[in-house]
Amino acid sequence: MSSVALDLDTASTMELVNAASAIAAELARRNPPESAAACMELAETLATAGDMQEAALTGFVGVLDAGREVQRWGFPSTRAWLRSRLGMRESRAKERLALARQRHRLTEVTARWARGELSLGYAATIAGAVTRLDDDDCAAAQSILLDMVDQGFSAGKVASFGKRIRDVIAERDGAEHADPDTRRGYERSWIDSTRSLDGGRYIKGWLNAEDAAIWEGALGPLAKPAGTDDRRDLSERTAAALSSVLSGGHRATKVTVICDLDTLTGGQAPARLTDGTPIPAAQARRIALSAGVSPLLLGRGHTPLYLGHRVRFATGPQRRVLETLYPTCAVQDCEVPGTLCEVDHVSGWALGSPTDIDRLALCCGWHNRFKHANPERLHITREENGRYTYRVHPPGVSPPGEAEPPPAQAA
């Protein structure tokens, strides 16, 4: 018979977690009491304890998210790690991540939650409401929403107020606030999409220089007037061009990255787009792997050596074959659908190498870049059906073997 005995005041966090795990395992093995009244009381008590345990879990997630620990283990994001290693659904993973990232701003929510005075549902609702608010508005939103909790409003009602919390704050203070989108950084692209009641969708966002070049290359030619009778304005033509590209994939993208051969093979000289926009060397090497991007390589004296073409990365029929083999990214446990992945050269990209179907796989954009930057962290195997599996090994652990060598050429 197992037992748990420890001094709560002196026990380490690891000891407390192990004890909680042992108690939870024992509870799960036991049959519930026959008394419905007893089960009701036990359920309410256990639910409160579970909420406090979730508060502790959120603290752990917050630390590893801030330290980008999961990326060292080959996961593209903390949310992906929550889905893969903790078995969470997408909605739950998103909720837990919002809690982890907002807990340092929601001091009163965090304190009440940890004391068992606030349920996980209320805490998650408030965290989701303040995600896009600055610190001043966050404090005001916390006060308003906690006051609603104290008045006995349901979590659903608090959530409905949370969706329009910015307007509620402005109405209470009698002041208008600047659009927070203007205070975003410019290094990372972002897009917000909101569905309207009639089935339409509002879209706004920002594209960095790299993504803007792809946008222009894909939509620019398609957004030109169709003729003298085309009375659509530029916005309408751009929307039509976007729909055309989305319905036909990214085959229409035409972007050229101009760089030295040394840059593509590890040098630090910056590359540039055709309009002169400078691109850091590491970024150039990354986007040269992207579908729809052609690298224009320059030799000494800036003499053009080679202009890669999109068909070189994979033909349409090749991609269709790959999508039948790869329902998801080739990296083990990665959930990105194969239809959204990039075509990857299993043995690594090399100038002039053939793009043979038996040396290609589908890999999501994040893991494609991870593979390029950390080849020693991957062990690649090939199944009998021809599908490759990429296994990411923990930091400091060497893969058991090298990638499978290229197949012998037929005589």
mmCIF file of C-alpha atoms in Angstrom:
data_model
loop_
_atom_site.group_PDB
_atom_site.id
_atom_site.type_symbol
_atom_site.label_atom_id
_atom_site.label_comp_id
_atom_site.label_asym_id
_atom_site.label_seq_id
_atom_site.Cartn_x
_atom_site.Cartn_y
_atom_site.Cartn_z
ATOM 1 C CA MET A 1 0.000 0.000 0.000
ATOM 2 C CA SER A 2 1.531 3.322 -1.062
ATOM 3 C CA SER A 3 1.576 6.410 1.148
ATOM 4 C CA VAL A 4 2.456 10.083 0.842
ATOM 5 C CA ALA A 5 4.066 11.928 3.739
ATOM 6 C CA LEU A 6 5.790 15.283 3.492
ATOM 7 C CA ASP A 7 6.071 18.618 5.266
ATOM 8 C CA LEU A 8 4.230 21.151 3.093
ATOM 9 C CA ASP A 9 6.265 24.052 4.463
ATOM 10 C CA THR A 10 9.653 22.554 3.585
ATOM 11 C CA ALA A 11 8.820 20.368 0.574
ATOM 12 C CA SER A 12 10.273 21.386 -2.789
ATOM 13 C CA THR A 13 8.050 22.153 -5.764
ATOM 14 C CA MET A 14 9.064 18.853 -7.348
ATOM 15 C CA GLU A 15 8.102 16.947 -4.187
ATOM 16 C CA LEU A 16 4.721 18.670 -4.093
ATOM 17 C CA VAL A 17 4.057 17.894 -7.765
ATOM 18 C CA ASN A 18 5.008 14.244 -7.256
ATOM 19 C CA ALA A 19 2.732 14.004 -4.210
ATOM 20 C CA ALA A 20 -0.169 15.615 -6.079
ATOM 21 C CA SER A 21 0.385 13.199 -8.959
ATOM 22 C CA ALA A 22 0.361 10.186 -6.620
ATOM 23 C CA ILE A 23 -2.838 11.353 -4.920
ATOM 24 C CA ALA A 24 -4.521 12.014 -8.271
ATOM 25 C CA ALA A 25 -3.550 8.530 -9.478
ATOM 26 C CA GLU A 26 -5.050 6.949 -6.360
ATOM 27 C CA LEU A 27 -8.271 8.972 -6.690
ATOM 28 C CA ALA A 28 -8.612 7.907 -10.332
ATOM 29 C CA ARG A 29 -8.310 4.233 -9.373
ATOM 30 C CA ARG A 30 -11.037 4.386 -6.717
ATOM 31 C CA ASN A 31 -14.729 3.909 -7.417
ATOM 32 C CA PRO A 32 -16.916 6.892 -6.466
ATOM 33 C CA PRO A 33 -19.142 6.598 -3.342
ATOM 34 C CA GLU A 34 -22.662 5.347 -3.893
ATOM 35 C CA SER A 35 -24.173 8.413 -2.215
ATOM 36 C CA ALA A 36 -25.095 11.077 -4.801
ATOM 37 C CA ALA A 37 -25.031 13.777 -2.104
ATOM 38 C CA ALA A 38 -21.507 12.747 -1.088
ATOM 39 C CA CYS A 39 -20.379 12.741 -4.731
ATOM 40 C CA MET A 40 -21.758 16.240 -5.188
ATOM 41 C CA GLU A 41 -19.771 17.546 -2.229
ATOM 42 C CA LEU A 42 -16.643 15.703 -3.290
ATOM 43 C CA ALA A 43 -16.959 16.964 -6.875
ATOM 44 C CA GLU A 44 -17.203 20.599 -5.777
ATOM 45 C CA THR A 45 -14.221 20.245 -3.448
ATOM 46 C CA LEU A 46 -12.122 18.431 -6.053
ATOM 47 C CA ALA A 47 -13.047 20.959 -8.749
ATOM 48 C CA THR A 48 -11.789 23.799 -6.555
ATOM 49 C CA ALA A 49 -8.567 21.882 -5.930
ATOM 50 C CA GLY A 50 -8.278 21.256 -9.669
ATOM 51 C CA ASP A 51 -8.621 24.986 -10.354
ATOM 52 C CA MET A 52 -5.770 25.723 -7.943
ATOM 53 C CA GLN A 53 -3.684 23.022 -9.604
ATOM 54 C CA GLU A 54 -4.372 24.661 -12.959
ATOM 55 C CA ALA A 55 -3.095 27.944 -11.483
ATOM 56 C CA ALA A 56 0.186 26.223 -10.629
ATOM 57 C CA LEU A 57 0.368 24.615 -14.088
ATOM 58 C CA THR A 58 -0.135 28.021 -15.710
ATOM 59 C CA GLY A 59 2.844 29.357 -13.769
ATOM 60 C CA PHE A 60 5.049 26.565 -15.110
ATOM 61 C CA VAL A 61 3.832 27.145 -18.669
ATOM 62 C CA GLY A 62 4.510 30.874 -18.360
ATOM 63 C CA VAL A 63 8.150 30.325 -17.433
ATOM 64 C CA LEU A 64 8.896 27.829 -20.203
ATOM 65 C CA ASP A 65 7.038 30.006 -22.742
ATOM 66 C CA ALA A 66 9.031 33.118 -21.804
ATOM 67 C CA GLY A 67 12.267 31.124 -22.014
ATOM 68 C CA ARG A 68 11.311 29.600 -25.406
ATOM 69 C CA GLU A 69 12.261 26.209 -23.966
ATOM 70 C CA VAL A 70 9.926 24.222 -26.234
ATOM 71 C CA GLN A 71 11.696 25.509 -29.359
ATOM 72 C CA ARG A 72 14.917 23.890 -28.094
ATOM 73 C CA TRP A 73 13.049 20.581 -28.069
ATOM 74 C CA GLY A 74 11.854 20.962 -31.656
ATOM 75 C CA PHE A 75 8.341 22.339 -31.103
ATOM 76 C CA PRO A 76 7.416 25.398 -33.188
ATOM 77 C CA SER A 77 5.415 26.998 -30.366
ATOM 78 C CA THR A 78 4.280 26.535 -26.789
ATOM 79 C CA ARG A 79 0.775 25.915 -28.090
ATOM 80 C CA ALA A 80 2.053 23.045 -30.239
ATOM 81 C CA TRP A 81 3.815 21.583 -27.186
ATOM 82 C CA LEU A 82 0.596 21.841 -25.145
ATOM 83 C CA ARG A 83 -1.276 19.946 -27.857
ATOM 84 C CA SER A 84 1.384 17.293 -28.432
ATOM 85 C CA ARG A 85 2.856 16.602 -24.996
ATOM 86 C CA LEU A 86 -0.048 17.560 -22.724
ATOM 87 C CA GLY A 87 -2.764 16.254 -25.049
ATOM 88 C CA MET A 88 -4.792 19.474 -25.100
ATOM 89 C CA ARG A 89 -7.311 20.420 -27.760
ATOM 90 C CA GLU A 90 -6.526 23.576 -29.708
ATOM 91 C CA SER A 91 -9.072 25.691 -27.823
ATOM 92 C CA ARG A 92 -7.798 24.540 -24.458
ATOM 93 C CA ALA A 93 -4.156 25.064 -25.429
ATOM 94 C CA LYS A 94 -4.941 28.592 -26.608
ATOM 95 C CA GLU A 95 -6.769 29.312 -23.365
ATOM 96 C CA ARG A 96 -3.923 28.037 -21.175
ATOM 97 C CA LEU A 97 -1.359 30.032 -23.143
ATOM 98 C CA ALA A 98 -3.363 33.239 -22.730
ATOM 99 C CA LEU A 99 -3.515 32.604 -18.982
ATOM 100 C CA ALA A 100 0.237 31.991 -18.808
ATOM 101 C CA ARG A 101 1.078 35.163 -20.709
ATOM 102 C CA GLN A 102 -1.333 37.439 -18.857
ATOM 103 C CA ARG A 103 -0.973 36.224 -15.268
ATOM 104 C CA HIS A 104 1.781 38.756 -14.447
ATOM 105 C CA ARG A 105 -0.616 41.581 -15.408
ATOM 106 C CA LEU A 106 -3.683 40.065 -13.739
ATOM 107 C CA THR A 107 -2.311 40.082 -10.209
ATOM 108 C CA GLU A 108 -5.698 40.076 -8.456
ATOM 109 C CA VAL A 109 -7.080 37.364 -10.734
ATOM 110 C CA THR A 110 -3.958 35.240 -10.170
ATOM 111 C CA ALA A 111 -4.114 35.671 -6.376
ATOM 112 C CA ARG A 112 -7.810 34.801 -6.117
ATOM 113 C CA TRP A 113 -7.396 31.887 -8.496
ATOM 114 C CA ALA A 114 -4.478 30.460 -6.489
ATOM 115 C CA ARG A 115 -6.536 30.746 -3.258
ATOM 116 C CA GLY A 116 -9.409 28.804 -4.804
ATOM 117 C CA GLU A 117 -11.686 31.863 -4.802
ATOM 118 C CA LEU A 118 -11.916 32.082 -8.590
ATOM 119 C CA SER A 119 -12.592 29.246 -11.015
ATOM 120 C CA LEU A 120 -10.482 28.392 -14.049
ATOM 121 C CA GLY A 121 -13.396 29.399 -16.280
ATOM 122 C CA TYR A 122 -13.556 32.939 -14.915
ATOM 123 C CA ALA A 123 -9.764 33.321 -14.930
ATOM 124 C CA ALA A 124 -9.529 32.158 -18.554
ATOM 125 C CA THR A 125 -12.360 34.451 -19.613
ATOM 126 C CA ILE A 126 -10.681 37.509 -18.100
ATOM 127 C CA ALA A 127 -7.255 36.581 -19.498
ATOM 128 C CA GLY A 128 -8.720 36.235 -22.971
ATOM 129 C CA ALA A 129 -10.423 39.629 -22.694
ATOM 130 C CA VAL A 130 -7.250 41.547 -21.805
ATOM 131 C CA THR A 131 -4.860 39.939 -24.302
ATOM 132 C CA ARG A 132 -5.019 42.882 -26.707
ATOM 133 C CA LEU A 133 -5.144 45.645 -24.064
ATOM 134 C CA ASP A 134 -2.305 47.830 -22.825
ATOM 135 C CA ASP A 135 -1.389 47.780 -19.135
ATOM 136 C CA ASP A 136 -3.694 50.660 -18.149
ATOM 137 C CA ASP A 137 -6.715 49.184 -19.898
ATOM 138 C CA CYS A 138 -5.785 45.726 -18.576
ATOM 139 C CA ALA A 139 -6.011 46.960 -14.991
ATOM 140 C CA ALA A 140 -9.356 48.628 -15.702
ATOM 141 C CA ALA A 141 -10.707 45.509 -17.425
ATOM 142 C CA GLN A 142 -9.628 43.295 -14.519
ATOM 143 C CA SER A 143 -11.499 45.544 -12.073
ATOM 144 C CA ILE A 144 -14.673 45.626 -14.187
ATOM 145 C CA LEU A 145 -14.797 41.893 -14.896
ATOM 146 C CA LEU A 146 -13.965 40.835 -11.327
ATOM 147 C CA ASP A 147 -16.754 43.112 -10.126
ATOM 148 C CA MET A 148 -19.115 41.228 -12.439
ATOM 149 C CA VAL A 149 -17.880 37.934 -10.957
ATOM 150 C CA ASP A 150 -18.552 39.258 -7.443
ATOM 151 C CA GLN A 151 -22.072 40.218 -8.503
ATOM 152 C CA GLY A 152 -22.759 36.634 -9.515
ATOM 153 C CA PHE A 153 -22.678 36.971 -13.310
ATOM 154 C CA SER A 154 -22.087 33.670 -15.104
ATOM 155 C CA ALA A 155 -18.834 32.984 -16.935
ATOM 156 C CA GLY A 156 -20.729 33.247 -20.228
ATOM 157 C CA LYS A 157 -22.038 36.705 -19.353
ATOM 158 C CA VAL A 158 -18.580 37.852 -18.279
ATOM 159 C CA ALA A 159 -17.219 36.528 -21.570
ATOM 160 C CA SER A 160 -19.763 38.523 -23.595
ATOM 161 C CA PHE A 161 -18.687 41.701 -21.785
ATOM 162 C CA GLY A 162 -15.062 40.730 -22.260
ATOM 163 C CA LYS A 163 -15.446 40.732 -26.056
ATOM 164 C CA ARG A 164 -16.300 44.433 -25.968
ATOM 165 C CA ILE A 165 -14.270 45.367 -22.898
ATOM 166 C CA ARG A 166 -12.445 48.184 -24.689
ATOM 167 C CA ASP A 167 -15.760 49.885 -25.424
ATOM 168 C CA VAL A 168 -16.928 49.280 -21.849
ATOM 169 C CA ILE A 169 -13.780 50.958 -20.493
ATOM 170 C CA ALA A 170 -14.157 53.915 -22.844
ATOM 171 C CA GLU A 171 -17.805 54.324 -21.839
ATOM 172 C CA ARG A 172 -16.901 54.205 -18.145
ATOM 173 C CA ASP A 173 -14.014 56.677 -18.447
ATOM 174 C CA GLY A 174 -15.611 58.879 -21.100
ATOM 175 C CA ALA A 175 -12.425 58.744 -23.179
ATOM 176 C CA GLU A 176 -11.271 57.305 -26.482
ATOM 177 C CA HIS A 177 -8.080 55.241 -26.671
ATOM 178 C CA ALA A 178 -5.552 54.985 -29.461
ATOM 179 C CA ASP A 179 -5.685 51.908 -31.647
ATOM 180 C CA PRO A 180 -3.196 49.442 -30.083
ATOM 181 C CA ASP A 181 -2.297 48.125 -33.552
ATOM 182 C CA THR A 182 -0.284 51.305 -34.115
ATOM 183 C CA ARG A 183 1.931 50.325 -31.188
ATOM 184 C CA ARG A 184 2.824 46.891 -32.555
ATOM 185 C CA GLY A 185 6.332 46.092 -33.675
ATOM 186 C CA TYR A 186 7.278 45.906 -37.341
ATOM 187 C CA GLU A 187 9.479 42.799 -37.409
ATOM 188 C CA ARG A 188 6.730 40.180 -37.390
ATOM 189 C CA SER A 189 3.744 40.022 -39.710
ATOM 190 C CA TRP A 190 0.250 39.681 -38.272
ATOM 191 C CA ILE A 191 -3.301 39.360 -39.550
ATOM 192 C CA ASP A 192 -6.554 39.645 -37.643
ATOM 193 C CA SER A 193 -9.701 38.126 -39.122
ATOM 194 C CA THR A 194 -13.192 38.556 -37.690
ATOM 195 C CA ARG A 195 -16.282 36.863 -39.077
ATOM 196 C CA SER A 196 -19.386 39.029 -39.566
ATOM 197 C CA LEU A 197 -22.957 37.948 -38.898
ATOM 198 C CA ASP A 198 -23.737 37.632 -42.618
ATOM 199 C CA GLY A 199 -20.868 35.195 -43.231
ATOM 200 C CA GLY A 200 -18.363 37.753 -44.469
ATOM 201 C CA ARG A 201 -15.005 38.463 -42.878
ATOM 202 C CA TYR A 202 -13.180 41.635 -41.807
ATOM 203 C CA ILE A 203 -9.399 41.484 -42.300
ATOM 204 C CA LYS A 204 -6.653 43.818 -41.109
ATOM 205 C CA GLY A 205 -2.950 43.339 -40.501
ATOM 206 C CA TRP A 206 0.665 44.177 -41.201
ATOM 207 C CA LEU A 207 3.286 42.446 -43.363
ATOM 208 C CA ASN A 208 7.008 42.837 -42.828
ATOM 209 C CA ALA A 209 9.286 43.497 -45.805
ATOM 210 C CA GLU A 210 9.830 39.822 -46.541
ATOM 211 C CA ASP A 211 6.155 38.890 -46.524
ATOM 212 C CA ALA A 212 5.196 42.125 -48.282
ATOM 213 C CA ALA A 213 7.448 41.134 -51.186
ATOM 214 C CA ILE A 214 5.646 37.808 -51.503
ATOM 215 C CA TRP A 215 2.301 39.652 -51.290
ATOM 216 C CA GLU A 216 3.311 41.996 -54.104
ATOM 217 C CA GLY A 217 4.709 39.176 -56.212
ATOM 218 C CA ALA A 218 1.537 37.135 -55.860
ATOM 219 C CA LEU A 219 -1.173 39.801 -55.999
ATOM 220 C CA GLY A 220 0.438 42.688 -57.886
ATOM 221 C CA PRO A 221 0.109 41.199 -61.394
ATOM 222 C CA LEU A 222 -3.401 39.879 -60.666
ATOM 223 C CA ALA A 223 -4.650 43.162 -59.205
ATOM 224 C CA LYS A 224 -4.116 45.159 -62.388
ATOM 225 C CA PRO A 225 -7.263 46.389 -64.211
ATOM 226 C CA ALA A 226 -8.700 43.684 -66.446
ATOM 227 C CA GLY A 227 -9.351 46.254 -69.199
ATOM 228 C CA THR A 228 -10.803 49.665 -69.943
ATOM 229 C CA ASP A 229 -14.226 48.508 -68.734
ATOM 230 C CA ASP A 230 -12.884 47.332 -65.329
ATOM 231 C CA ARG A 231 -14.418 49.884 -62.954
ATOM 232 C CA ARG A 232 -13.246 48.185 -59.746
ATOM 233 C CA ASP A 233 -10.954 50.218 -57.499
ATOM 234 C CA LEU A 234 -7.582 48.869 -56.329
ATOM 235 C CA SER A 235 -9.017 47.509 -53.078
ATOM 236 C CA GLU A 236 -11.650 45.485 -54.927
ATOM 237 C CA ARG A 237 -9.116 44.192 -57.451
ATOM 238 C CA THR A 238 -6.725 43.209 -54.637
ATOM 239 C CA ALA A 239 -9.487 41.264 -52.893
ATOM 240 C CA ALA A 240 -10.280 39.441 -56.126
ATOM 241 C CA ALA A 241 -6.574 38.693 -56.647
ATOM 242 C CA LEU A 242 -6.277 37.290 -53.122
ATOM 243 C CA SER A 243 -9.269 35.016 -53.695
ATOM 244 C CA SER A 244 -7.735 33.829 -56.959
ATOM 245 C CA VAL A 245 -4.412 32.962 -55.321
ATOM 246 C CA LEU A 246 -6.056 31.239 -52.353
ATOM 247 C CA SER A 247 -8.266 29.129 -54.581
ATOM 248 C CA GLY A 248 -5.328 28.110 -56.780
ATOM 249 C CA GLY A 249 -2.624 27.713 -54.128
ATOM 250 C CA HIS A 250 0.588 29.761 -54.145
ATOM 251 C CA ARG A 251 1.707 28.856 -57.656
ATOM 252 C CA ALA A 252 1.242 32.421 -58.881
ATOM 253 C CA THR A 253 3.816 33.862 -56.476
ATOM 254 C CA LYS A 254 6.813 35.379 -58.254
ATOM 255 C CA VAL A 255 9.467 36.756 -55.897
ATOM 256 C CA THR A 256 13.187 36.985 -56.580
ATOM 257 C CA VAL A 257 15.806 37.212 -53.826
ATOM 258 C CA ILE A 258 19.136 38.514 -55.128
ATOM 259 C CA CYS A 259 22.143 37.289 -53.160
ATOM 260 C CA ASP A 260 25.764 36.223 -53.418
ATOM 261 C CA LEU A 261 26.520 32.522 -53.589
ATOM 262 C CA ASP A 262 28.478 32.901 -50.330
ATOM 263 C CA THR A 263 25.348 34.262 -48.644
ATOM 264 C CA LEU A 264 23.306 31.236 -49.607
ATOM 265 C CA THR A 265 26.011 28.883 -48.340
ATOM 266 C CA GLY A 266 26.516 30.526 -44.945
ATOM 267 C CA GLY A 267 28.017 33.983 -45.528
ATOM 268 C CA GLN A 268 26.798 37.147 -43.814
ATOM 269 C CA ALA A 269 26.497 39.527 -46.780
ATOM 270 C CA PRO A 270 22.883 40.767 -46.971
ATOM 271 C CA ALA A 271 20.644 39.918 -49.902
ATOM 272 C CA ARG A 272 18.029 42.194 -51.466
ATOM 273 C CA LEU A 273 14.694 42.100 -53.204
ATOM 274 C CA THR A 274 14.281 43.412 -56.730
ATOM 275 C CA ASP A 275 13.014 46.737 -55.370
ATOM 276 C CA GLY A 276 16.211 47.183 -53.322
ATOM 277 C CA THR A 277 14.804 46.146 -49.935
ATOM 278 C CA PRO A 278 17.714 44.651 -47.925
ATOM 279 C CA ILE A 279 17.264 41.153 -46.496
ATOM 280 C CA PRO A 280 19.567 39.815 -43.729
ATOM 281 C CA ALA A 281 21.635 36.809 -44.771
ATOM 282 C CA ALA A 282 19.921 34.342 -42.420
ATOM 283 C CA GLN A 283 16.521 35.536 -43.616
ATOM 284 C CA ALA A 284 17.586 35.208 -47.246
ATOM 285 C CA ARG A 285 18.675 31.608 -46.719
ATOM 286 C CA ARG A 286 15.348 30.846 -45.068
ATOM 287 C CA ILE A 287 13.074 32.368 -47.704
ATOM 288 C CA ALA A 288 15.153 30.828 -50.506
ATOM 289 C CA LEU A 289 13.663 27.542 -49.309
ATOM 290 C CA SER A 290 10.113 28.820 -49.673
ATOM 291 C CA ALA A 291 7.836 27.836 -52.508
ATOM 292 C CA GLY A 292 7.320 30.634 -54.999
ATOM 293 C CA VAL A 293 10.706 32.295 -54.301
ATOM 294 C CA SER A 294 13.478 32.241 -56.906
ATOM 295 C CA PRO A 295 17.063 32.872 -55.693
ATOM 296 C CA LEU A 296 19.131 34.932 -58.175
ATOM 297 C CA LEU A 297 22.734 34.015 -57.332
ATOM 298 C CA LEU A 298 25.545 36.450 -58.109
ATOM 299 C CA GLY A 299 29.212 35.600 -58.571
ATOM 300 C CA ARG A 300 32.238 37.874 -58.427
ATOM 301 C CA GLY A 301 31.556 41.245 -59.983
ATOM 302 C CA HIS A 302 27.836 40.665 -59.353
ATOM 303 C CA THR A 303 27.621 38.426 -62.417
ATOM 304 C CA PRO A 304 24.359 36.427 -62.424
ATOM 305 C CA LEU A 305 25.177 32.722 -62.059
ATOM 306 C CA TYR A 306 21.816 31.053 -61.651
ATOM 307 C CA LEU A 307 18.145 31.981 -61.392
ATOM 308 C CA GLY A 308 16.179 29.240 -59.706
ATOM 309 C CA HIS A 309 12.634 28.591 -60.862
ATOM 310 C CA ARG A 310 9.605 27.597 -58.814
ATOM 311 C CA VAL A 311 9.190 24.347 -60.756
ATOM 312 C CA ARG A 312 12.603 23.344 -59.438
ATOM 313 C CA PHE A 313 11.151 23.007 -55.918
ATOM 314 C CA ALA A 314 8.344 20.639 -56.933
ATOM 315 C CA THR A 315 5.887 20.287 -59.779
ATOM 316 C CA GLY A 316 2.150 20.252 -59.217
ATOM 317 C CA PRO A 317 1.874 16.474 -59.760
ATOM 318 C CA GLN A 318 4.789 15.884 -57.382
ATOM 319 C CA ARG A 319 3.096 17.893 -54.679
ATOM 320 C CA ARG A 320 -0.165 16.012 -55.134
ATOM 321 C CA VAL A 321 1.712 12.722 -54.685
ATOM 322 C CA LEU A 322 3.394 14.060 -51.553
ATOM 323 C CA GLU A 323 0.073 15.195 -50.093
ATOM 324 C CA THR A 324 -1.232 11.626 -50.366
ATOM 325 C CA LEU A 325 1.808 10.405 -48.395
ATOM 326 C CA TYR A 326 1.892 13.177 -45.803
ATOM 327 C CA PRO A 327 -1.408 14.027 -44.100
ATOM 328 C CA THR A 328 0.711 16.149 -41.736
ATOM 329 C CA CYS A 329 4.246 17.536 -41.505
ATOM 330 C CA ALA A 330 6.963 14.856 -41.744
ATOM 331 C CA VAL A 331 8.198 15.765 -38.242
ATOM 332 C CA GLN A 332 6.885 13.269 -35.721
ATOM 333 C CA ASP A 333 3.959 14.659 -33.669
ATOM 334 C CA CYS A 334 3.702 17.882 -35.711
ATOM 335 C CA GLU A 335 0.034 18.485 -36.521
ATOM 336 C CA VAL A 336 0.325 20.991 -39.388
ATOM 337 C CA PRO A 337 -1.696 19.572 -42.322
ATOM 338 C CA GLY A 338 0.323 18.446 -45.308
ATOM 339 C CA THR A 339 -1.655 20.763 -47.589
ATOM 340 C CA LEU A 340 -0.201 23.718 -45.652
ATOM 341 C CA CYS A 341 3.385 22.400 -45.615
ATOM 342 C CA GLU A 342 6.358 23.216 -47.816
ATOM 343 C CA VAL A 343 8.143 20.746 -50.078
ATOM 344 C CA ASP A 344 11.427 19.783 -48.414
ATOM 345 C CA HIS A 345 14.543 18.151 -49.887
ATOM 346 C CA VAL A 346 15.186 15.305 -47.449
ATOM 347 C CA SER A 347 18.980 15.371 -47.861
ATOM 348 C CA GLY A 348 19.137 19.159 -47.772
ATOM 349 C CA TRP A 349 18.918 21.773 -50.475
ATOM 350 C CA ALA A 350 21.866 21.842 -52.863
ATOM 351 C CA LEU A 351 22.307 23.992 -55.940
ATOM 352 C CA GLY A 352 21.502 22.051 -59.087
ATOM 353 C CA SER A 353 20.408 18.882 -57.312
ATOM 354 C CA PRO A 354 17.522 16.982 -58.926
ATOM 355 C CA THR A 355 14.074 17.291 -57.394
ATOM 356 C CA ASP A 356 13.161 13.608 -57.389
ATOM 357 C CA ILE A 357 9.901 12.514 -55.814
ATOM 358 C CA ASP A 358 11.632 9.836 -53.714
ATOM 359 C CA ARG A 359 13.874 12.495 -52.110
ATOM 360 C CA LEU A 360 11.099 14.914 -51.166
ATOM 361 C CA ALA A 361 8.871 15.262 -48.114
ATOM 362 C CA LEU A 362 6.358 17.763 -46.783
ATOM 363 C CA CYS A 363 7.513 19.856 -43.848
ATOM 364 C CA CYS A 364 5.817 22.822 -42.158
ATOM 365 C CA GLY A 365 7.547 26.178 -42.505
ATOM 366 C CA TRP A 366 8.789 26.262 -38.914
ATOM 367 C CA HIS A 367 10.265 22.767 -38.955
ATOM 368 C CA ASN A 368 11.715 23.342 -42.433
ATOM 369 C CA ARG A 369 13.735 26.246 -41.022
ATOM 370 C CA PHE A 370 14.543 24.241 -37.858
ATOM 371 C CA LYS A 371 15.875 21.369 -39.995
ATOM 372 C CA HIS A 372 17.996 23.772 -42.028
ATOM 373 C CA ALA A 373 19.481 25.373 -38.885
ATOM 374 C CA ASN A 374 19.786 22.209 -36.734
ATOM 375 C CA PRO A 375 20.497 19.237 -39.021
ATOM 376 C CA GLU A 376 22.273 17.411 -36.196
ATOM 377 C CA ARG A 377 19.061 17.366 -34.139
ATOM 378 C CA LEU A 378 17.114 15.264 -36.648
ATOM 379 C CA HIS A 379 17.026 11.536 -37.312
ATOM 380 C CA ILE A 380 15.333 10.698 -40.610
ATOM 381 C CA THR A 381 13.915 7.281 -41.448
ATOM 382 C CA ARG A 382 11.967 6.046 -44.446
ATOM 383 C CA GLU A 383 8.982 3.734 -44.229
ATOM 384 C CA GLU A 384 8.102 0.990 -46.705
ATOM 385 C CA ASN A 385 5.479 3.183 -48.364
ATOM 386 C CA GLY A 386 8.144 5.779 -49.148
ATOM 387 C CA ARG A 387 7.140 8.237 -46.416
ATOM 388 C CA TYR A 388 9.955 9.907 -44.475
ATOM 389 C CA THR A 389 9.669 10.534 -40.736
ATOM 390 C CA TYR A 390 11.744 13.255 -39.073
ATOM 391 C CA ARG A 391 12.365 12.724 -35.363
ATOM 392 C CA VAL A 392 13.649 15.686 -33.344
ATOM 393 C CA HIS A 393 15.989 14.718 -30.540
ATOM 394 C CA PRO A 394 16.295 16.643 -27.250
ATOM 395 C CA PRO A 395 19.098 19.183 -26.861
ATOM 396 C CA GLY A 396 22.412 17.485 -26.127
ATOM 397 C CA VAL A 397 21.243 14.050 -27.323
ATOM 398 C CA SER A 398 22.777 12.760 -30.554
ATOM 399 C CA PRO A 399 20.475 11.055 -33.087
ATOM 400 C CA PRO A 400 21.028 7.285 -33.310
ATOM 401 C CA GLY A 401 22.051 7.463 -36.953
ATOM 402 C CA GLU A 402 22.240 9.519 -40.067
ATOM 403 C CA ALA A 403 19.512 10.165 -42.605
ATOM 404 C CA GLU A 404 18.927 7.346 -45.071
ATOM 405 C CA PRO A 405 21.301 7.739 -48.054
ATOM 406 C CA PRO A 406 19.861 8.576 -51.467
ATOM 407 C CA PRO A 407 18.538 5.551 -53.367
ATOM 408 C CA ALA A 408 20.806 4.015 -55.977
ATOM 409 C CA GLN A 409 20.221 5.266 -59.503
ATOM 410 C CA ALA A 410 18.823 2.770 -61.959
ATOM 411 C CA ALA A 411 21.233 1.622 -64.606
#
